[in-house]
Short mmCIF file of C-alpha atoms in Angstrom, two decimals:
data_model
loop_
_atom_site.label_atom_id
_atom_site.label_comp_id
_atom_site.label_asym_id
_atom_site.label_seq_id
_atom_site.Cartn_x
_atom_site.Cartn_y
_atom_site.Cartn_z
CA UNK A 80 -3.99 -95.36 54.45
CA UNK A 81 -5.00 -95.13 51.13
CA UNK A 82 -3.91 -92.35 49.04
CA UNK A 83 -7.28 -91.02 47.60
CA UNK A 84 -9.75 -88.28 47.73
CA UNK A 85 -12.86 -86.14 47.07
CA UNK A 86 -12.21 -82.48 46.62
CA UNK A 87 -8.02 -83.48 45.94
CA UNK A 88 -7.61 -84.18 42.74
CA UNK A 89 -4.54 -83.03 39.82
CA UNK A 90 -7.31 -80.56 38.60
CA UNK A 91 -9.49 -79.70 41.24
CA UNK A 92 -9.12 -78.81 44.88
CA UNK A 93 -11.96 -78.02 47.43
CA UNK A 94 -10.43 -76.62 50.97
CA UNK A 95 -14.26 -75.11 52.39
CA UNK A 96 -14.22 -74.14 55.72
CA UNK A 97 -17.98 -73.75 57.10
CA UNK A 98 -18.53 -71.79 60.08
CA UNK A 99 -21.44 -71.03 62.78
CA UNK A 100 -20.52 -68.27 64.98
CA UNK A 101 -19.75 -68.71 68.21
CA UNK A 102 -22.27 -68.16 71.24
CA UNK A 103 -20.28 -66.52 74.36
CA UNK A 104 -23.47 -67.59 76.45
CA UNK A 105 -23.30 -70.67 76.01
CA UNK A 106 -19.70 -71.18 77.60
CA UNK A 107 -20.52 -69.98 80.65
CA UNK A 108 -20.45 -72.62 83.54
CA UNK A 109 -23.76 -74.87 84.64
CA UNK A 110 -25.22 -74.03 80.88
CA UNK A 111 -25.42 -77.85 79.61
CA UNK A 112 -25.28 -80.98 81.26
CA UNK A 113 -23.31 -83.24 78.84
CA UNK A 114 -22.30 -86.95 79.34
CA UNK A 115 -18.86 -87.86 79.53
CA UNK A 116 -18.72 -91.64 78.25
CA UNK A 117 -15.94 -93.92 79.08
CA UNK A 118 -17.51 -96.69 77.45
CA UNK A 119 -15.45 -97.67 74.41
CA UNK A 120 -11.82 -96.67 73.07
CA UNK A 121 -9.28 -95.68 75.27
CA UNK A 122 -10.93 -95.24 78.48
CA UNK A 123 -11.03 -91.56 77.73
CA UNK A 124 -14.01 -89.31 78.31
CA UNK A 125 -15.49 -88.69 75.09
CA UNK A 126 -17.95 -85.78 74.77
CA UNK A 127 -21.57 -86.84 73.14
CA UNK A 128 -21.87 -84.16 70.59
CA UNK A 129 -25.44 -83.65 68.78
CA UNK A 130 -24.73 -83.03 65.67
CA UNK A 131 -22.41 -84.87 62.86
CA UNK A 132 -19.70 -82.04 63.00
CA UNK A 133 -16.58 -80.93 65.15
CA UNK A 134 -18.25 -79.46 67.82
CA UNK A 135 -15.95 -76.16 68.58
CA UNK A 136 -17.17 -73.98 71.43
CA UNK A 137 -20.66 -73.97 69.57
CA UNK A 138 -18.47 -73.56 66.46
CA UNK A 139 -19.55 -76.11 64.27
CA UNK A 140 -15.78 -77.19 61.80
CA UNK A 141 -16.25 -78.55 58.41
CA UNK A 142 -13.30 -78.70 56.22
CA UNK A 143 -11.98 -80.62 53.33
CA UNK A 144 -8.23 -81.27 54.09
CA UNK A 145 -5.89 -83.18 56.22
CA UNK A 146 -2.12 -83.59 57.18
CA UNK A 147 1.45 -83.24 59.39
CA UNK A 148 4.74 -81.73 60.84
CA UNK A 149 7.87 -81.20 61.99
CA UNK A 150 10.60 -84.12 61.01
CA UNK A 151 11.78 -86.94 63.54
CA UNK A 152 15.17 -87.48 64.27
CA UNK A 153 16.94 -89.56 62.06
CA UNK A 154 19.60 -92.34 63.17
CA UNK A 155 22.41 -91.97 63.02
CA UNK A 156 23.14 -92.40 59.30
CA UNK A 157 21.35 -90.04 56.45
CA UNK A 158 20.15 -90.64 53.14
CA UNK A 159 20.03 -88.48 50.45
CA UNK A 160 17.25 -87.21 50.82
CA UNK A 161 16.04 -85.61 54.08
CA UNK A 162 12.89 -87.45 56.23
CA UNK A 163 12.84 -88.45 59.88
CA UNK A 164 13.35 -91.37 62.59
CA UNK A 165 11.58 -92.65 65.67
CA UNK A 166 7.48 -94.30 66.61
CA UNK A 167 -1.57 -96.58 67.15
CA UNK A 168 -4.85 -96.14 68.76
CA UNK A 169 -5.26 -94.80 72.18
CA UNK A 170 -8.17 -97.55 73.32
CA UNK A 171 -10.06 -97.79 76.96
CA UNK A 172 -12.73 -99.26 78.27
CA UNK A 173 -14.91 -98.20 80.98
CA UNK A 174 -18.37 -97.62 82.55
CA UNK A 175 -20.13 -94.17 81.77
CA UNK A 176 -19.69 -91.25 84.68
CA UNK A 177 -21.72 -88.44 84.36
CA UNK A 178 -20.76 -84.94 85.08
CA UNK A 179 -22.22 -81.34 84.54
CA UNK A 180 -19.74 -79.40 82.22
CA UNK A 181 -19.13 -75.77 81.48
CA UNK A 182 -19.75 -75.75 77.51
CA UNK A 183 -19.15 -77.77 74.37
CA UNK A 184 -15.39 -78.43 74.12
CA UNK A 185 -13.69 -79.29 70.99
CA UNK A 186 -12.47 -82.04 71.96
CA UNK A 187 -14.40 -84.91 70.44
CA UNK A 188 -13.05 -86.83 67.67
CA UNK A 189 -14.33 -85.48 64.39
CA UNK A 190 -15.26 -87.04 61.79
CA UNK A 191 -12.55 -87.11 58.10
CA UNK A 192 -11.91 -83.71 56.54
CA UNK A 193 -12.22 -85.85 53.27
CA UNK A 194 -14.49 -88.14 51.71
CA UNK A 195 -11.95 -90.69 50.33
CA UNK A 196 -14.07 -92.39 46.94
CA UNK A 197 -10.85 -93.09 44.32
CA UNK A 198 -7.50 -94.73 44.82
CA UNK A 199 -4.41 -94.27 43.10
CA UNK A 200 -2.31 -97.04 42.74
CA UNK A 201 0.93 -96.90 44.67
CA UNK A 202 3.43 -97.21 41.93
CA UNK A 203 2.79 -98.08 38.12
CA UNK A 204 4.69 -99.85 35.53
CA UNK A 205 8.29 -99.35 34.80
CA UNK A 206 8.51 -96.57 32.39
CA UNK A 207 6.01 -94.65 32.93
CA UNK A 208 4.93 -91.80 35.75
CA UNK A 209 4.07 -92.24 38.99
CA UNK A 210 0.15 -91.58 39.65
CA UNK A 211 -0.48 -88.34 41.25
CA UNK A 212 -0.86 -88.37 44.94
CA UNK A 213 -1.85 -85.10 45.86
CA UNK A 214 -3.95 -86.45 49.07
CA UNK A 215 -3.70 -84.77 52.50
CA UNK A 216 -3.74 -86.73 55.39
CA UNK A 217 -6.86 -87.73 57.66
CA UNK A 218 -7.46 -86.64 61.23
CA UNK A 219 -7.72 -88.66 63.77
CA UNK A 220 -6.38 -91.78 62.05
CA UNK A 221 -3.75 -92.84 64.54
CA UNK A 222 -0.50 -94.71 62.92
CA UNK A 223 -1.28 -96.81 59.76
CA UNK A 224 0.00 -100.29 58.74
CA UNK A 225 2.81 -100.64 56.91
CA UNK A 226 0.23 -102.45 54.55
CA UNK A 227 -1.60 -99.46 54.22
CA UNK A 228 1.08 -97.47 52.30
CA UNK A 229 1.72 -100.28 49.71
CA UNK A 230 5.54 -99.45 49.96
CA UNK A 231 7.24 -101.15 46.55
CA UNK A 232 11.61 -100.05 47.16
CA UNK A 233 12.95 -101.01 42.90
CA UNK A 234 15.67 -102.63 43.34
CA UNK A 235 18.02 -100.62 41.04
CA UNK A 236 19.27 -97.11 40.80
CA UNK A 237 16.22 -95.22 38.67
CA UNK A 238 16.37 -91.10 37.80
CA UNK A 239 14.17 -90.51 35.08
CA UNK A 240 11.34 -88.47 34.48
CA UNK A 241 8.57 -87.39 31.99
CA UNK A 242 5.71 -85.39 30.96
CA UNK A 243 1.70 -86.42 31.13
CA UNK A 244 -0.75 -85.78 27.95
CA UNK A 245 -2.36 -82.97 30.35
CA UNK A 246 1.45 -81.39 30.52
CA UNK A 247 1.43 -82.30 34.10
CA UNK A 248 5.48 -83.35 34.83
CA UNK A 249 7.12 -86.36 37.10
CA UNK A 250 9.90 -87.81 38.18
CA UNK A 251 10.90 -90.61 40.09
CA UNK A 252 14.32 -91.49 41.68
CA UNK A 253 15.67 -94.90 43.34
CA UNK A 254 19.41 -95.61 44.96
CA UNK A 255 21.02 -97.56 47.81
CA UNK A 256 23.74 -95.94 49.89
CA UNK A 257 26.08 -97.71 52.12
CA UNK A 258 27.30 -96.89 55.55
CA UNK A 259 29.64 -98.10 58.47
CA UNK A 260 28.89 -101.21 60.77
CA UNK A 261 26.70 -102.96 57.53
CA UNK A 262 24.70 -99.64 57.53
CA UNK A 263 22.38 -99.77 54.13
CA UNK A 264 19.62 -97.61 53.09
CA UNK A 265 17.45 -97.55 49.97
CA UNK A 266 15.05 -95.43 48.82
CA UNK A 267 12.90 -94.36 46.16
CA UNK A 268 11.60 -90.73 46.31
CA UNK A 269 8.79 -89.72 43.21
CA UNK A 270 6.73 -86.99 42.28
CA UNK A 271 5.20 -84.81 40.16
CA UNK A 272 3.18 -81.01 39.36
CA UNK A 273 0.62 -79.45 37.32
CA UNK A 274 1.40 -77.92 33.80
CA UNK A 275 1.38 -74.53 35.60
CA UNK A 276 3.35 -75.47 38.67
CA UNK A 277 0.72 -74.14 41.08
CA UNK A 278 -0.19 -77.90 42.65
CA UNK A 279 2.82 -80.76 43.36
CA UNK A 280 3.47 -83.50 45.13
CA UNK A 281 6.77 -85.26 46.81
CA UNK A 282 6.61 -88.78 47.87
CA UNK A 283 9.75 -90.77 49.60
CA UNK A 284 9.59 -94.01 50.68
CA UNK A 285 12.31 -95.76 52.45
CA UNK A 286 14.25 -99.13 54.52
CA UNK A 287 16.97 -99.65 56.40
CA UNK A 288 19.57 -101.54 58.38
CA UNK A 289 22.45 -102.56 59.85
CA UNK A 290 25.15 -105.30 61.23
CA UNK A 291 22.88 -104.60 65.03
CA UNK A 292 19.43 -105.72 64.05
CA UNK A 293 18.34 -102.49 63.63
CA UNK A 294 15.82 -102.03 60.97
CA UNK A 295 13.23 -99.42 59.69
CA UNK A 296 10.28 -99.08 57.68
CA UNK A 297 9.25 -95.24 56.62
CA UNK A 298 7.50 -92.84 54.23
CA UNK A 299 6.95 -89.31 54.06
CA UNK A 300 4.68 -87.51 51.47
CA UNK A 301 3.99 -83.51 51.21
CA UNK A 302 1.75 -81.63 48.43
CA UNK A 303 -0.08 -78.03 47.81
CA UNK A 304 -2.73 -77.46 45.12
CA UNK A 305 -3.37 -73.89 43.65
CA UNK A 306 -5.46 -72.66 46.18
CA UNK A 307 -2.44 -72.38 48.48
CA UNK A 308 -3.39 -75.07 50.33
CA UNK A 309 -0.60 -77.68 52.13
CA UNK A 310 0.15 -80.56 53.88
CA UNK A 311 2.93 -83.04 55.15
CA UNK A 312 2.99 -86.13 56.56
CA UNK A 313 5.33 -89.04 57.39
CA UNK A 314 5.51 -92.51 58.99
CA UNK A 315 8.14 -95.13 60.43
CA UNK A 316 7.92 -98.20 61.79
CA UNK A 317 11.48 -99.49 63.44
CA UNK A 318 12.94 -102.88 64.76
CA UNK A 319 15.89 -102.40 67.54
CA UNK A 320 17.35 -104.58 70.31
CA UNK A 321 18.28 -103.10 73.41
CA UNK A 322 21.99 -103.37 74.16
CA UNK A 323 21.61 -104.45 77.90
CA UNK A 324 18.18 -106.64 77.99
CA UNK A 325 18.64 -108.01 74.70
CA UNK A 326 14.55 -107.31 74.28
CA UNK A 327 12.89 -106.86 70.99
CA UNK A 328 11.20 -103.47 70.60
CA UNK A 329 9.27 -102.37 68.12
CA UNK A 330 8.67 -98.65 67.38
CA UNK A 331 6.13 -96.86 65.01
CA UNK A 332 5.00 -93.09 65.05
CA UNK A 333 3.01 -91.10 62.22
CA UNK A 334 3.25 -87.19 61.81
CA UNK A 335 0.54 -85.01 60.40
CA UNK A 336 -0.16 -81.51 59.22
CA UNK A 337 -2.39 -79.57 56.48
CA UNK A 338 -2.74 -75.74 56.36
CA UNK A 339 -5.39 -73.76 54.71
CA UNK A 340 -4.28 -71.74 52.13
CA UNK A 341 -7.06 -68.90 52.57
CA UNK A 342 -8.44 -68.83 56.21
CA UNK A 343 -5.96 -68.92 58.92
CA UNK A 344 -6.96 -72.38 59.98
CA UNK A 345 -4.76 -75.82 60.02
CA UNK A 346 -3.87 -78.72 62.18
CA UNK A 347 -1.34 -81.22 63.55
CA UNK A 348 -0.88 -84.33 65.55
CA UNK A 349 1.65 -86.46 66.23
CA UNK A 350 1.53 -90.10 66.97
CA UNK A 351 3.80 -93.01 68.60
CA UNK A 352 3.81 -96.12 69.92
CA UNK A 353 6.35 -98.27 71.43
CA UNK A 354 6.28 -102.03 72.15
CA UNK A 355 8.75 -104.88 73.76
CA UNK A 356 8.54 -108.57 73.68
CA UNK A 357 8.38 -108.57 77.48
CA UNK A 358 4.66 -106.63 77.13
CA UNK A 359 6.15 -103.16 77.73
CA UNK A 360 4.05 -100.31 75.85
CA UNK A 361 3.52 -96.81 75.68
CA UNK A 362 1.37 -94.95 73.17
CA UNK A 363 0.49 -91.37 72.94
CA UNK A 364 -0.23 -88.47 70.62
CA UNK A 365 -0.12 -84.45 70.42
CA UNK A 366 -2.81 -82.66 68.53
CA UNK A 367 -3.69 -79.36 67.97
CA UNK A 368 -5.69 -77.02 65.64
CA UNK A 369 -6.80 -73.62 65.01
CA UNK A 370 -10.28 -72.13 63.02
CA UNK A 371 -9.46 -68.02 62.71
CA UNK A 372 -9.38 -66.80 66.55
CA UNK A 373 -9.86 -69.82 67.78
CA UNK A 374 -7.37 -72.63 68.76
CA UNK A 375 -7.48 -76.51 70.67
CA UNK A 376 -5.25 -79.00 71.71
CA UNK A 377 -5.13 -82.28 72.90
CA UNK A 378 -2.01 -84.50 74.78
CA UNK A 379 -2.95 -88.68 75.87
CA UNK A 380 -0.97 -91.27 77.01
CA UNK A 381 -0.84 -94.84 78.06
CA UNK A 382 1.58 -96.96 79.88
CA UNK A 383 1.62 -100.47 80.74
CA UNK A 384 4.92 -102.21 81.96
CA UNK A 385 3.90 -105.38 81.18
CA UNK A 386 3.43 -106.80 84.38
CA UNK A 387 0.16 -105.31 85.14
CA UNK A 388 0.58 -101.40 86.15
CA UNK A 389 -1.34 -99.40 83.92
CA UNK A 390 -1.14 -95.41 83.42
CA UNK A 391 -3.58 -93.46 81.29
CA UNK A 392 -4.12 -89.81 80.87
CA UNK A 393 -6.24 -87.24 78.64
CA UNK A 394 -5.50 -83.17 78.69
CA UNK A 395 -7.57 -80.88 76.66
CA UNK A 396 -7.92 -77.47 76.31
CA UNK A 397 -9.02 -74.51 73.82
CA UNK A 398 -9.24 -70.85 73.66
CA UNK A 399 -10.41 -68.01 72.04
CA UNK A 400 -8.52 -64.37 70.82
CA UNK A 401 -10.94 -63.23 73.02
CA UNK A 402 -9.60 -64.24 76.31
CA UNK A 403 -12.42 -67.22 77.37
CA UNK A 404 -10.30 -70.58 77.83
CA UNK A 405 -11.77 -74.15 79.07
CA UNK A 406 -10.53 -77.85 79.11
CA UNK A 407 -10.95 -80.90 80.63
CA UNK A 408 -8.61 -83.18 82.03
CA UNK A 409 -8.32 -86.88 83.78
CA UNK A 410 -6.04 -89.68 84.70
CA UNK A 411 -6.01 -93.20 86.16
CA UNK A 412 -3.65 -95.54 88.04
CA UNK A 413 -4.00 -99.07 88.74
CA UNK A 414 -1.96 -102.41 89.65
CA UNK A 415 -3.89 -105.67 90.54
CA UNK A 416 -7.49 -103.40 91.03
CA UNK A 417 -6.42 -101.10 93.30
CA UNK A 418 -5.60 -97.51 92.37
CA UNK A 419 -7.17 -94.28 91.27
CA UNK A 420 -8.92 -91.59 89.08
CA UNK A 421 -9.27 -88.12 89.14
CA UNK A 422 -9.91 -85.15 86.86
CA UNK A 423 -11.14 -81.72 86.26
CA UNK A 424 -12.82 -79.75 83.93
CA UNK A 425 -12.50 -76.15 83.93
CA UNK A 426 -13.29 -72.76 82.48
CA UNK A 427 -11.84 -69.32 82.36
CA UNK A 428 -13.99 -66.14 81.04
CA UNK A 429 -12.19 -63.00 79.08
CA UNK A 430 -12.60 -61.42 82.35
CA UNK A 431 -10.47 -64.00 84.17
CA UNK A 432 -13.47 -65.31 86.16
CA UNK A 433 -12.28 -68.80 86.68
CA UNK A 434 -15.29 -71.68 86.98
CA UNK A 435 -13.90 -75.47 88.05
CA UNK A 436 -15.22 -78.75 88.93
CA UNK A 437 -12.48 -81.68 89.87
CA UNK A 438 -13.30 -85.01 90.93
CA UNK A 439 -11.38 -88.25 92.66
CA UNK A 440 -12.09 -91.87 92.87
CA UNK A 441 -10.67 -94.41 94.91
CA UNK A 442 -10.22 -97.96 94.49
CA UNK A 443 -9.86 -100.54 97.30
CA UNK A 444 -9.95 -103.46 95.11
CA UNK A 445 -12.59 -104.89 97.31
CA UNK A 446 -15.77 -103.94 95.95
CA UNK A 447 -15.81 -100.24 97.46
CA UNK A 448 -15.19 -97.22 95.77
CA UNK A 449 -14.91 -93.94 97.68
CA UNK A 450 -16.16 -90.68 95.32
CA UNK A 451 -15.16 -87.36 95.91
CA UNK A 452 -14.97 -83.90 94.58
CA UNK A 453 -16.15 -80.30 94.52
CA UNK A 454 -16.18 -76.87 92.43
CA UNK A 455 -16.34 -73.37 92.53
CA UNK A 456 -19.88 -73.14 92.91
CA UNK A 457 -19.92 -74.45 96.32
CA UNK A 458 -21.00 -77.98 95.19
CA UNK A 459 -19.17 -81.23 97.06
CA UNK A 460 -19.52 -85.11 97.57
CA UNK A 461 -17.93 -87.47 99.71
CA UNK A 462 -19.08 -90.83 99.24
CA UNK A 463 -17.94 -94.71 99.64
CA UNK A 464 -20.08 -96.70 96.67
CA UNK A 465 -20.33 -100.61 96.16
CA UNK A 466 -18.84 -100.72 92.65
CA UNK A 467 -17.02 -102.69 90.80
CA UNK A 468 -13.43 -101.28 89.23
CA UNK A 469 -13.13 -101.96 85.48
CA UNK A 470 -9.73 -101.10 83.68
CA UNK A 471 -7.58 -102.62 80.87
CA UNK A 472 -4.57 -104.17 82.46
CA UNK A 473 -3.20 -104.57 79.13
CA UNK A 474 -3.16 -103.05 75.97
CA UNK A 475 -5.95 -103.49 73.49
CA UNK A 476 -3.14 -104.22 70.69
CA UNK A 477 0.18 -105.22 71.90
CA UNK A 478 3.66 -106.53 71.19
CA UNK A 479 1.61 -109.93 69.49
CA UNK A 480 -0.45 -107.71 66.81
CA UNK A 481 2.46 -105.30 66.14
CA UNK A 482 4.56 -108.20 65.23
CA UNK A 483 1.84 -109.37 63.11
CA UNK A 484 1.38 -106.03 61.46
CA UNK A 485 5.43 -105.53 60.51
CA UNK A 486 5.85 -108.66 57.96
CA UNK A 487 7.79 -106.10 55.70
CA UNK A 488 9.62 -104.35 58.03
CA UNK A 489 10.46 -108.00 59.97
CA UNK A 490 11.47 -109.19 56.21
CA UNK A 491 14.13 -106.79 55.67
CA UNK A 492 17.60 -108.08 54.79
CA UNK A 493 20.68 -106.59 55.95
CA UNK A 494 23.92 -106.95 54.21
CA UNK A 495 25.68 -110.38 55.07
CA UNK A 496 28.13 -109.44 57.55
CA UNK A 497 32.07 -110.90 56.39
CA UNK A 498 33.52 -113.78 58.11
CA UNK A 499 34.73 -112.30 61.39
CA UNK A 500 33.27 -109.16 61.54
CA UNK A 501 30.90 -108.16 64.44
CA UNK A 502 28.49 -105.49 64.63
CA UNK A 503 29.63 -102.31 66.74
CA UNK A 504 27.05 -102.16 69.49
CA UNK A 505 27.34 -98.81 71.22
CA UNK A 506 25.99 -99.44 75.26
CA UNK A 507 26.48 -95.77 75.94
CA UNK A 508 25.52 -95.23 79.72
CA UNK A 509 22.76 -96.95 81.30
CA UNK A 510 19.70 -96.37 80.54
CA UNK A 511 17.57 -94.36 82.73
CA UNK A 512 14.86 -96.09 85.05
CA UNK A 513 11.49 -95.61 83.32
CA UNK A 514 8.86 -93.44 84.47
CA UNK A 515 5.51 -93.50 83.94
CA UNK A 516 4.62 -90.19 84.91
CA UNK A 517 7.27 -88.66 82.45
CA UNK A 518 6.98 -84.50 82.97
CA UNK A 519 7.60 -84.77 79.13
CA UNK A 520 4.73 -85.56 78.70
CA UNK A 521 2.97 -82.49 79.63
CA UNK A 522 4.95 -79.80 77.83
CA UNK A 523 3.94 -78.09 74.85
CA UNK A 524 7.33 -79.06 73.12
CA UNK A 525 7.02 -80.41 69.66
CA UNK A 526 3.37 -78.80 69.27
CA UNK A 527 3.63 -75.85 66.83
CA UNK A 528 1.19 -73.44 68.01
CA UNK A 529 0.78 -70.96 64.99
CA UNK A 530 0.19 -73.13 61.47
#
């Protein structure tokens, strides 16, 4: 991800928030056919919009700033500094079903906040300041490469700090601390403000081991400018064997948040991915967003277990202050082509008139297909189809391209162990039986619903 903008800059910062009111008539059921297209990423249902913006309930979102939230838990040893532990693109592909919907949702991917034309350079020469990074994050961007964030770790203990020609100040900081069972992490954490102290920006990067295998790969960055407003955002990328299959696993996740600092509007999503050498994955990400009185989320998943089950899922909803709520919603089982789909899309008015349309398919693995569904409205279908059953068995990039994509975090050294130490594995209980239709998956923990 590079670290650049248009509209972020040490001396100028553009946060615009364009708006076209919403039209209540237009969310009322049977108003607009729209096509739901599975063709392409992630085998989710993505909504053709019409325009180039965010479509919101009509609303059309155009905004200048991006970032994320909420730390992740570190392991068990802590730096000095304070950042987060634990987990890229959520991809499908599928023929196009199409369905009549209640209203534009806000649900399609939209395009960057920011129009990324500069980069800064990650770190500079010895001796002098850090370049200014006061760049929010993107939306929509998934987990980036450890590539991506150029991550440079001096290797010597650095504290010094200095003042720019514009009377902008930095500072930049680098140590290694030492911990039980070969523990070692080191960091360097930089940053910097304006002359006046009304824009900054923080910076940490970090590695670390141990005597277990264990290793991680992380960053987190966080900045304001004078308009008020702010953002935070931080990666990881971790190596770990499991104590009782003695499996590789691989773990990355990305956090994002940026807040407006003059219209009650913001987002946040949060990313992971998990991977094993056996072909076990699981990806997913929270989002969710708000524009004055109105508000949107969005939960996926995917599963595979690496011998040819597959579980994806998509929920997505948004509301008003006003009362009027809709979403749409869908999942899909399958082993060896047999399995299943179903779904609904919905709508609620301020009134608490409730409009719905859900839909099933089934899939013999034979060449038949048998459709059904109904709504509301009185409409229904009940079919058996000759069709063939498409689905991704596997992951569109797996445990082969994240091991490809990890050269620095793979390249980590650990401190030599002495002659006749061994690492202290801690097997705990066993671990639980996985399941792929985790309820934890459909809570609203971890999703902060006022930015």
């Amino acid at each position: 991800m590079a670290a650049n903008s248009r509209g972020f800059s040490t001396t100028q910062f553009d946060f615009k928030l364009r708006v076209r009111r919403l039209s209540a008539s237009s969310l009322l059921p049977n108003n607009n056919i729209h096509l739901f297209d599975l063709v392409g990423p992630r085998k989710r249902r993505k909504l053709i919009c019409f325009n180039d913006t965010h479509p919101l309930a009509n609303t059309n979102l155009r905004c200048s700033c991006s970032h994320s939230v909420t730390p992740i838990p570190n392991d068990n040893h802590q730096c000095r500094f304070h950042h987060n532990k634990k987990p890229h693109s959520h991809t499908h592909t599928n023929r196009v079903r199409v369905q009549l919907s209640p209203s534009p949702m806000p649900f399609a991917s939209p395009p960057s906040f920011l129009k990324q034309e500069k980069f800064y350079p990650r770190c500079t020469p010895r001796n002098s300041g850090p370049q200014s990074r006061d760049t929010p994050p993107k939306r929509d961007t998934g987990i980036a490469n450890e590539k991506d964030w150029g991550i440079s770790l001096l290797n010597e203990s650095v504290n010094e700090s200095g003042t720019n020609e514009d009377g902008s100040t930095w500072y930049r900081e680098s140590a290694e601390e030492l911990g039980e069972n070969g523990f070692r992490c080191r960091w360097t954490r930089m940053g910097g403000q304006s002359h006046d102290g009304s824009s900054e920006w923080k910076e940490t990067w970090w590695e670390k081991s141990d005597w277990t295998g264990y290793k991680e790969l992380g960053v987190e960055k966080s900045g304001r400018n004078s308009e008020g407003d702010s953002w935070w955002e931080t990666w990881q990328e971790n190596l770990q064997q499991d104590e009782w299959s003695n499996i590789a696993r691989i773990e990355r996740s990305a956090q994002k948040q940026a807040k407006s600092g003059t219209e009650n509007a913001g987002w946040y999503e949060k990313w992971w991915e998990k991977y094993d050498a056996k072909g076990w994955t699981e990806k997913g990400a929270h989002k969710y967003g708000r524009l004055n009185e109105q508000s949107w989320w969005e939960k996926w998943g995917e599963h595979y277990d690496g011998r040819g089950s597959v579980l994806k899922w998509t929920d997505k909803w948004a509301e008003t202050e006003l009362g009027t709520k809709w979403g749409d919603k869908w999942e899909e089982r399958f082993f060896k082509g047999i399995g299943s789909r179903h779904g609904e899309t919905w709508h609620v008015s301020p009134s608490s008139e409730r409009w719905s349309r859900t839909w099933g398919e089934e899939h013999f693995g034979n060449g038949k297909v048998h459709k059904y569904g109904n709504s509301t409205t009185s409409e229904s279908w009940d079919i058996v189809v000759d069709e063939e059953t498409y689905y991704d068995a596997e992951p569109h990039y797996g445990w082969a391209d994240v091991v490809g994509d990890s050269i620095q975090l793979l390249s980590i050294q650990p401190r030599e162990m002495p002659f006749g130490v061994f690492p202290n594995l801690d097997f705990g209980s066993l671990p639980p039986s996985p399941r792929l239709d985790d309820d934890d998956d459909n809570n609203d923990d971890g999703l902060p619903h006022s930015l």
